[in-house]
XYZ file of C-alpha atoms in Angstrom:
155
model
C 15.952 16.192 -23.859
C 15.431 15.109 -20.147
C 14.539 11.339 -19.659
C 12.787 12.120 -16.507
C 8.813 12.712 -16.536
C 7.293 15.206 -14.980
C 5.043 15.190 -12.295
C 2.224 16.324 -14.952
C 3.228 13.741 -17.303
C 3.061 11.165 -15.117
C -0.440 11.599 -14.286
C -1.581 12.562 -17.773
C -4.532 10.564 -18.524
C -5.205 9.516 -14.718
C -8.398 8.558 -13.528
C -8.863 10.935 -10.189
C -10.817 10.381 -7.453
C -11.828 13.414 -4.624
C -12.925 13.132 -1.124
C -12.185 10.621 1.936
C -15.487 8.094 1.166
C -14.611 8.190 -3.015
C -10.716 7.773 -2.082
C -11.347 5.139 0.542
C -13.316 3.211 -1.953
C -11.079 3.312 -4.531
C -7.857 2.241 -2.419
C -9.465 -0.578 -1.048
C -10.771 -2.017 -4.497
C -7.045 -0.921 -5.883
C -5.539 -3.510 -3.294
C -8.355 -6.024 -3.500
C -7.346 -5.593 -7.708
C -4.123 -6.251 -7.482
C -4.242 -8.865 -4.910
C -3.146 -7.518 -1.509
C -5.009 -7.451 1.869
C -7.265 -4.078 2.736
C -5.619 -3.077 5.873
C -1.768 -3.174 4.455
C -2.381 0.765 3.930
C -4.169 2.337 6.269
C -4.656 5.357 5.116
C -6.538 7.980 6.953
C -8.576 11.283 5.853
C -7.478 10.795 1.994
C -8.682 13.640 -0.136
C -7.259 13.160 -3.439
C -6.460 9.328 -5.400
C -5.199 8.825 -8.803
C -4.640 6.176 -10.863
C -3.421 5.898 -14.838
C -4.128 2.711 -15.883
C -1.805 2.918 -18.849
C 1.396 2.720 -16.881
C 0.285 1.741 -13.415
C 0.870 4.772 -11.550
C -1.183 5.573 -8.403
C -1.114 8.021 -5.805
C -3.117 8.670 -2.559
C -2.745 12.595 -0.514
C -4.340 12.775 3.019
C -4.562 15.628 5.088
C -1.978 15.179 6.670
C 1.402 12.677 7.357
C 0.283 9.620 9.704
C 1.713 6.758 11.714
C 0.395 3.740 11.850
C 1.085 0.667 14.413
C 1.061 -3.256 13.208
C 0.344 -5.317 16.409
C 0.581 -8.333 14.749
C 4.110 -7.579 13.237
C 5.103 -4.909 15.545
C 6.210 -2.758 13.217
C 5.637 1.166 13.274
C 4.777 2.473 9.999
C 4.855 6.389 9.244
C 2.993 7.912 5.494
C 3.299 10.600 3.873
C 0.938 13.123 2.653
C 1.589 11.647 -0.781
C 1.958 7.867 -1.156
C 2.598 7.466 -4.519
C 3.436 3.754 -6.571
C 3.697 2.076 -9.932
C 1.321 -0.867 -9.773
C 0.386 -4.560 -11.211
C -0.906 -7.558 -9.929
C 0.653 -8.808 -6.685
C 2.819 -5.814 -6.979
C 3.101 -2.110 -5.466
C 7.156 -1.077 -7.094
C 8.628 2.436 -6.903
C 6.631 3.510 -4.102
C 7.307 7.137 -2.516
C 6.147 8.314 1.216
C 6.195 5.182 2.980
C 8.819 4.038 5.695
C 9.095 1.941 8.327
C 10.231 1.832 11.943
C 13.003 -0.369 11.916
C 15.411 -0.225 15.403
C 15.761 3.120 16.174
C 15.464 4.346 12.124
C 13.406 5.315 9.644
C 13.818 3.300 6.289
C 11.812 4.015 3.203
C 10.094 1.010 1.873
C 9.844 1.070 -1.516
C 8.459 -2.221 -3.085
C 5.360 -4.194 -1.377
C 4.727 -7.751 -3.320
C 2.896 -10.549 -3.103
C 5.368 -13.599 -3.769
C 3.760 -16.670 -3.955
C -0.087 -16.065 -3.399
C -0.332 -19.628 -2.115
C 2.540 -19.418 0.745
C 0.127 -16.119 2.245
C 3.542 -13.830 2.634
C 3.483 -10.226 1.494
C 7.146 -9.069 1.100
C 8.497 -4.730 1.279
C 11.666 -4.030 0.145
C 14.087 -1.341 0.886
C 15.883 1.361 -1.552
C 19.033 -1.387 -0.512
C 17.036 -4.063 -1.889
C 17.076 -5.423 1.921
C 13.520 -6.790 2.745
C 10.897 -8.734 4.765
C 8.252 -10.758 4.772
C 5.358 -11.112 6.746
C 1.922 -13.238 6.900
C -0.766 -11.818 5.134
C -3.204 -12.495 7.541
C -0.849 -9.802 9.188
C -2.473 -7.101 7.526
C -5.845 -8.316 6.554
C -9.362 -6.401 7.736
C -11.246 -8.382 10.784
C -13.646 -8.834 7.965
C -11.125 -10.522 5.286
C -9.642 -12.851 8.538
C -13.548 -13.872 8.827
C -14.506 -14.763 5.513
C -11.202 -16.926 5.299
C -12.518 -18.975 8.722
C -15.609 -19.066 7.278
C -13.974 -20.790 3.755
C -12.137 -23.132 6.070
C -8.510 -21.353 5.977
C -6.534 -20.558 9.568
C -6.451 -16.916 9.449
């Protein structure tokens, strides 16, 4: 018997979403869930989300691949039409149709954490198990950066 799951099995029992307002939604309170900032995946004209809650797997298809730029961490970021992740708190791990510009190279990233919530660094990871970490503020909405200033915190 094959130990790998099929694409069917891996969704059984997921929790789908349809539509770029239901999808959008649901992304955002997926990151807000599991404690990472609203703009770390910009995802544009989503039409289909899923999420099984028994094992943690998520996925997210647009219309079509897109490119995304990070002033604040100048980093180029290219997705898939399927972005696809196991997930937990503080945690995005075997993640599929993500990669970033890195020199003159495309590298997959394929884990996104939150370390240490209270040092405000969100980590990716390579397939090499190469990473780097970045401020959260980095990726954070105008409107997350303003309720922190207005709670006090430095965005």
């Amino acid at each position: 018997m094959a130990s790998g799951r099929s694409q069917d099995d891996e969704r059984a029992g997921a929790e789908i979403v349809y539509g770029s307002e239901q999808c959008y939604r649901q992304s955002v309170e997926l990151l807000e869930e599991l404690g990472f900032p609203k703009g770390v995946l910009p995802l544009q004209d989503l039409e289909e989300c899923g999420r099984v809650r028994e094992t943690g797997f998520v996925w997210m298809k647009s219309k079509a691949p897109y490119e995304h730029f990070f002033e604040t961490t100048n980093t180029r970021v290219s997705y898939a039409t399927e972005v696809t992740a196991y997930v937990e708190k503080f945690k995005m791990k075997k993640m599929t149709g993500v990669k970033s510009k890195q020199m003159f190279m495309w590298v997959p990233i394929t884990e996104m954490s939150v370390e240490d919530p209270s040092k405000k660094k969100i980590y990716f990871k390579t397939p090499m198990g190469i990473g780097r970490s970045f401020p959260i503020t980095a990726f954070m909405t105008e409107e997350e950066k303003q309720r922190l200033i207005e709670n006090g915190v430095d965005a």
